[in-house]
JSON list of C-alpha atoms in Angstrom, two decimals:
[
{"chain": "A", "resi": 15, "resn": "VAL", "atom": "CA", "xyz": [83.59, 86.78, 110.11]},
{"chain": "A", "resi": 16, "resn": "GLN", "atom": "CA", "xyz": [83.18, 90.55, 110.77]},
{"chain": "A", "resi": 17, "resn": "LEU", "atom": "CA", "xyz": [85.58, 93.29, 109.94]},
{"chain": "A", "resi": 18, "resn": "VAL", "atom": "CA", "xyz": [85.16, 96.76, 111.27]},
{"chain": "A", "resi": 19, "resn": "GLU", "atom": "CA", "xyz": [87.48, 99.64, 110.14]},
{"chain": "A", "resi": 20, "resn": "SER", "atom": "CA", "xyz": [87.95, 102.85, 112.10]},
{"chain": "A", "resi": 21, "resn": "GLY", "atom": "CA", "xyz": [90.45, 105.67, 112.32]},
{"chain": "A", "resi": 22, "resn": "GLY", "atom": "CA", "xyz": [89.73, 107.58, 109.12]},
{"chain": "A", "resi": 23, "resn": "GLY", "atom": "CA", "xyz": [89.11, 111.30, 108.96]},
{"chain": "A", "resi": 24, "resn": "LEU", "atom": "CA", "xyz": [90.34, 114.58, 107.62]},
{"chain": "A", "resi": 25, "resn": "VAL", "atom": "CA", "xyz": [94.02, 115.31, 107.93]},
{"chain": "A", "resi": 26, "resn": "GLN", "atom": "CA", "xyz": [96.34, 117.98, 106.30]},
{"chain": "A", "resi": 27, "resn": "THR", "atom": "CA", "xyz": [99.08, 117.11, 103.88]},
{"chain": "A", "resi": 28, "resn": "GLU", "atom": "CA", "xyz": [102.08, 115.49, 105.67]},
{"chain": "A", "resi": 29, "resn": "GLY", "atom": "CA", "xyz": [99.90, 114.42, 108.50]},
{"chain": "A", "resi": 30, "resn": "SER", "atom": "CA", "xyz": [99.38, 110.93, 109.81]},
{"chain": "A", "resi": 31, "resn": "LEU", "atom": "CA", "xyz": [96.56, 108.56, 110.59]},
{"chain": "A", "resi": 32, "resn": "ARG", "atom": "CA", "xyz": [96.29, 105.09, 112.01]},
{"chain": "A", "resi": 33, "resn": "LEU", "atom": "CA", "xyz": [93.62, 102.92, 110.68]},
{"chain": "A", "resi": 34, "resn": "SER", "atom": "CA", "xyz": [92.34, 99.98, 112.59]},
{"chain": "A", "resi": 35, "resn": "CYS", "atom": "CA", "xyz": [90.67, 96.75, 111.36]},
{"chain": "A", "resi": 36, "resn": "ALA", "atom": "CA", "xyz": [89.02, 94.77, 114.13]},
{"chain": "A", "resi": 37, "resn": "ALA", "atom": "CA", "xyz": [88.27, 91.14, 113.24]},
{"chain": "A", "resi": 38, "resn": "SER", "atom": "CA", "xyz": [85.75, 88.93, 114.99]},
{"chain": "A", "resi": 39, "resn": "GLY", "atom": "CA", "xyz": [84.64, 85.42, 114.32]},
{"chain": "A", "resi": 40, "resn": "VAL", "atom": "CA", "xyz": [88.19, 84.45, 113.22]},
{"chain": "A", "resi": 41, "resn": "THR", "atom": "CA", "xyz": [91.19, 82.60, 114.57]},
{"chain": "A", "resi": 42, "resn": "PHE", "atom": "CA", "xyz": [93.40, 85.50, 113.99]},
{"chain": "A", "resi": 43, "resn": "GLY", "atom": "CA", "xyz": [96.55, 83.53, 113.22]},
{"chain": "A", "resi": 44, "resn": "ASN", "atom": "CA", "xyz": [94.82, 81.67, 110.33]},
{"chain": "A", "resi": 45, "resn": "TYR", "atom": "CA", "xyz": [94.03, 84.69, 108.31]},
{"chain": "A", "resi": 46, "resn": "ALA", "atom": "CA", "xyz": [95.69, 87.24, 105.99]},
{"chain": "A", "resi": 47, "resn": "ILE", "atom": "CA", "xyz": [94.36, 90.74, 106.36]},
{"chain": "A", "resi": 48, "resn": "GLY", "atom": "CA", "xyz": [94.81, 93.14, 103.49]},
{"chain": "A", "resi": 49, "resn": "TRP", "atom": "CA", "xyz": [94.24, 96.89, 103.21]},
{"chain": "A", "resi": 50, "resn": "PHE", "atom": "CA", "xyz": [92.80, 98.41, 100.10]},
{"chain": "A", "resi": 51, "resn": "ARG", "atom": "CA", "xyz": [91.53, 101.81, 99.03]},
{"chain": "A", "resi": 52, "resn": "GLN", "atom": "CA", "xyz": [89.29, 103.13, 96.36]},
{"chain": "A", "resi": 53, "resn": "ALA", "atom": "CA", "xyz": [89.08, 106.74, 95.21]},
{"chain": "A", "resi": 54, "resn": "PRO", "atom": "CA", "xyz": [86.08, 108.07, 93.25]},
{"chain": "A", "resi": 55, "resn": "GLY", "atom": "CA", "xyz": [86.16, 106.93, 89.61]},
{"chain": "A", "resi": 56, "resn": "LYS", "atom": "CA", "xyz": [89.14, 104.61, 90.24]},
{"chain": "A", "resi": 57, "resn": "GLU", "atom": "CA", "xyz": [89.61, 100.94, 90.82]},
{"chain": "A", "resi": 58, "resn": "ARG", "atom": "CA", "xyz": [90.16, 99.48, 94.25]},
{"chain": "A", "resi": 59, "resn": "GLU", "atom": "CA", "xyz": [93.95, 99.15, 94.87]},
{"chain": "A", "resi": 60, "resn": "ALA", "atom": "CA", "xyz": [95.88, 96.97, 97.26]},
{"chain": "A", "resi": 61, "resn": "LEU", "atom": "CA", "xyz": [98.09, 98.82, 99.79]},
{"chain": "A", "resi": 62, "resn": "SER", "atom": "CA", "xyz": [99.39, 96.22, 102.16]},
{"chain": "A", "resi": 63, "resn": "CYS", "atom": "CA", "xyz": [98.71, 92.77, 103.65]},
{"chain": "A", "resi": 64, "resn": "VAL", "atom": "CA", "xyz": [99.81, 90.88, 106.66]},
{"chain": "A", "resi": 65, "resn": "ASP", "atom": "CA", "xyz": [99.68, 87.11, 106.50]},
{"chain": "A", "resi": 66, "resn": "ASN", "atom": "CA", "xyz": [99.42, 86.13, 110.15]},
{"chain": "A", "resi": 67, "resn": "SER", "atom": "CA", "xyz": [99.98, 82.40, 109.39]},
{"chain": "A", "resi": 68, "resn": "GLU", "atom": "CA", "xyz": [103.31, 83.13, 107.76]},
{"chain": "A", "resi": 69, "resn": "ALA", "atom": "CA", "xyz": [104.16, 86.30, 109.75]},
{"chain": "A", "resi": 70, "resn": "THR", "atom": "CA", "xyz": [104.79, 88.11, 106.49]},
{"chain": "A", "resi": 71, "resn": "THR", "atom": "CA", "xyz": [104.00, 91.55, 105.34]},
{"chain": "A", "resi": 72, "resn": "TYR", "atom": "CA", "xyz": [103.52, 92.92, 101.90]},
{"chain": "A", "resi": 73, "resn": "TYR", "atom": "CA", "xyz": [103.41, 96.50, 100.58]},
{"chain": "A", "resi": 74, "resn": "ARG", "atom": "CA", "xyz": [102.55, 98.35, 97.39]},
{"chain": "A", "resi": 75, "resn": "ASP", "atom": "CA", "xyz": [105.73, 99.98, 96.27]},
{"chain": "A", "resi": 76, "resn": "SER", "atom": "CA", "xyz": [104.16, 103.45, 96.09]},
{"chain": "A", "resi": 77, "resn": "VAL", "atom": "CA", "xyz": [103.32, 103.46, 99.87]},
{"chain": "A", "resi": 78, "resn": "LYS", "atom": "CA", "xyz": [106.04, 101.22, 101.32]},
{"chain": "A", "resi": 79, "resn": "ALA", "atom": "CA", "xyz": [108.04, 104.15, 102.73]},
{"chain": "A", "resi": 80, "resn": "ARG", "atom": "CA", "xyz": [105.09, 105.73, 104.33]},
{"chain": "A", "resi": 81, "resn": "PHE", "atom": "CA", "xyz": [102.71, 103.00, 105.45]},
{"chain": "A", "resi": 82, "resn": "THR", "atom": "CA", "xyz": [103.27, 100.29, 107.99]},
{"chain": "A", "resi": 83, "resn": "ILE", "atom": "CA", "xyz": [101.05, 97.41, 108.69]},
{"chain": "A", "resi": 84, "resn": "SER", "atom": "CA", "xyz": [100.92, 95.48, 112.00]},
{"chain": "A", "resi": 85, "resn": "SER", "atom": "CA", "xyz": [98.89, 92.89, 113.90]},
{"chain": "A", "resi": 86, "resn": "ASP", "atom": "CA", "xyz": [97.73, 92.85, 117.52]},
{"chain": "A", "resi": 87, "resn": "TYR", "atom": "CA", "xyz": [96.87, 89.37, 118.45]},
{"chain": "A", "resi": 88, "resn": "ALA", "atom": "CA", "xyz": [95.53, 90.28, 121.82]},
{"chain": "A", "resi": 89, "resn": "LYS", "atom": "CA", "xyz": [92.98, 92.63, 120.18]},
{"chain": "A", "resi": 90, "resn": "ASN", "atom": "CA", "xyz": [92.41, 90.69, 116.90]},
{"chain": "A", "resi": 91, "resn": "THR", "atom": "CA", "xyz": [93.18, 93.93, 115.18]},
{"chain": "A", "resi": 92, "resn": "VAL", "atom": "CA", "xyz": [95.35, 94.97, 112.27]},
{"chain": "A", "resi": 93, "resn": "TYR", "atom": "CA", "xyz": [96.63, 98.50, 111.94]},
{"chain": "A", "resi": 94, "resn": "LEU", "atom": "CA", "xyz": [97.72, 100.61, 109.05]},
{"chain": "A", "resi": 95, "resn": "GLN", "atom": "CA", "xyz": [99.90, 103.42, 110.14]},
{"chain": "A", "resi": 96, "resn": "MET", "atom": "CA", "xyz": [99.95, 106.05, 107.44]},
{"chain": "A", "resi": 97, "resn": "ASN", "atom": "CA", "xyz": [102.55, 108.93, 107.52]},
{"chain": "A", "resi": 98, "resn": "ASN", "atom": "CA", "xyz": [103.29, 111.79, 105.28]},
{"chain": "A", "resi": 99, "resn": "LEU", "atom": "CA", "xyz": [99.89, 111.68, 103.77]},
{"chain": "A", "resi": 100, "resn": "LYS", "atom": "CA", "xyz": [99.25, 113.42, 100.43]},
{"chain": "A", "resi": 101, "resn": "PRO", "atom": "CA", "xyz": [96.07, 114.59, 98.79]},
{"chain": "A", "resi": 102, "resn": "GLU", "atom": "CA", "xyz": [96.22, 111.61, 96.43]},
{"chain": "A", "resi": 103, "resn": "ASP", "atom": "CA", "xyz": [95.85, 109.29, 99.36]},
{"chain": "A", "resi": 104, "resn": "THR", "atom": "CA", "xyz": [92.23, 110.51, 99.70]},
{"chain": "A", "resi": 105, "resn": "ALA", "atom": "CA", "xyz": [89.92, 107.49, 99.30]},
{"chain": "A", "resi": 106, "resn": "VAL", "atom": "CA", "xyz": [87.80, 105.06, 101.14]},
{"chain": "A", "resi": 107, "resn": "TYR", "atom": "CA", "xyz": [90.04, 102.54, 102.89]},
{"chain": "A", "resi": 108, "resn": "TYR", "atom": "CA", "xyz": [88.85, 98.91, 103.37]},
{"chain": "A", "resi": 109, "resn": "CYS", "atom": "CA", "xyz": [90.34, 95.98, 105.11]},
{"chain": "A", "resi": 110, "resn": "ALA", "atom": "CA", "xyz": [89.72, 92.39, 103.86]},
{"chain": "A", "resi": 111, "resn": "ALA", "atom": "CA", "xyz": [90.39, 88.88, 105.23]},
{"chain": "A", "resi": 112, "resn": "ARG", "atom": "CA", "xyz": [91.44, 85.63, 103.61]},
{"chain": "A", "resi": 113, "resn": "ASN", "atom": "CA", "xyz": [91.44, 82.32, 105.48]},
{"chain": "A", "resi": 114, "resn": "THR", "atom": "CA", "xyz": [94.97, 80.87, 105.15]},
{"chain": "A", "resi": 115, "resn": "LEU", "atom": "CA", "xyz": [94.46, 77.78, 107.30]},
{"chain": "A", "resi": 116, "resn": "TYR", "atom": "CA", "xyz": [94.67, 75.38, 104.36]},
{"chain": "A", "resi": 117, "resn": "GLY", "atom": "CA", "xyz": [97.60, 77.12, 102.73]},
{"chain": "A", "resi": 118, "resn": "GLY", "atom": "CA", "xyz": [97.81, 77.69, 98.95]},
{"chain": "A", "resi": 119, "resn": "THR", "atom": "CA", "xyz": [99.23, 80.61, 97.12]},
{"chain": "A", "resi": 120, "resn": "TYR", "atom": "CA", "xyz": [97.39, 83.77, 96.39]},
{"chain": "A", "resi": 121, "resn": "ASP", "atom": "CA", "xyz": [97.92, 87.17, 94.96]},
{"chain": "A", "resi": 122, "resn": "TRP", "atom": "CA", "xyz": [97.54, 89.50, 97.94]},
{"chain": "A", "resi": 123, "resn": "THR", "atom": "CA", "xyz": [96.93, 92.43, 95.56]},
{"chain": "A", "resi": 124, "resn": "THR", "atom": "CA", "xyz": [93.75, 90.91, 94.07]},
{"chain": "A", "resi": 125, "resn": "PRO", "atom": "CA", "xyz": [90.47, 91.83, 95.77]},
{"chain": "A", "resi": 126, "resn": "ASP", "atom": "CA", "xyz": [88.91, 88.52, 94.67]},
{"chain": "A", "resi": 127, "resn": "GLU", "atom": "CA", "xyz": [91.41, 86.57, 96.76]},
{"chain": "A", "resi": 128, "resn": "TYR", "atom": "CA", "xyz": [89.68, 87.87, 99.98]},
{"chain": "A", "resi": 129, "resn": "ASP", "atom": "CA", "xyz": [86.47, 86.48, 101.33]},
{"chain": "A", "resi": 130, "resn": "TRP", "atom": "CA", "xyz": [85.36, 89.17, 103.83]},
{"chain": "A", "resi": 131, "resn": "TRP", "atom": "CA", "xyz": [85.35, 92.92, 103.70]},
{"chain": "A", "resi": 132, "resn": "GLY", "atom": "CA", "xyz": [84.80, 95.76, 106.11]},
{"chain": "A", "resi": 133, "resn": "GLN", "atom": "CA", "xyz": [82.52, 98.62, 105.37]},
{"chain": "A", "resi": 134, "resn": "GLY", "atom": "CA", "xyz": [85.31, 101.08, 104.73]},
{"chain": "A", "resi": 135, "resn": "THR", "atom": "CA", "xyz": [86.49, 104.30, 106.41]},
{"chain": "A", "resi": 136, "resn": "GLN", "atom": "CA", "xyz": [86.97, 107.59, 104.64]},
{"chain": "A", "resi": 137, "resn": "VAL", "atom": "CA", "xyz": [90.39, 109.26, 104.54]},
{"chain": "A", "resi": 138, "resn": "THR", "atom": "CA", "xyz": [90.56, 112.82, 103.22]},
{"chain": "A", "resi": 139, "resn": "VAL", "atom": "CA", "xyz": [93.83, 114.64, 102.93]},
{"chain": "A", "resi": 140, "resn": "SER", "atom": "CA", "xyz": [93.58, 118.36, 102.46]},
{"chain": "A", "resi": 141, "resn": "SER", "atom": "CA", "xyz": [96.26, 120.32, 100.57]}
]
């Protein structure tokens, strides 16, 4: 399994970015893909998750009104559309994958629930 993030960069406050997480080596419908971020000196925090096996999405309350997660099965890619960005959104953004083929419950907000991670993409929001 390989995950590759892209789409990060420098954007002004109130700007938008769309992050991509391209997954290879997976049967896309059997995975949950989560987005996390980590700012310097802070813990990694969960932002959103799409469970493709359940066709369910999850969001952190603080970003729910601004971020949208989606899956493109044709491209094996998950997107995170981020609007109205703020300086506090500055961080390295990661996507992660969890195999959901065999079911079971999991806490989508917990990094240890995911088995594979991308290398991260930097998002910087200037004020």
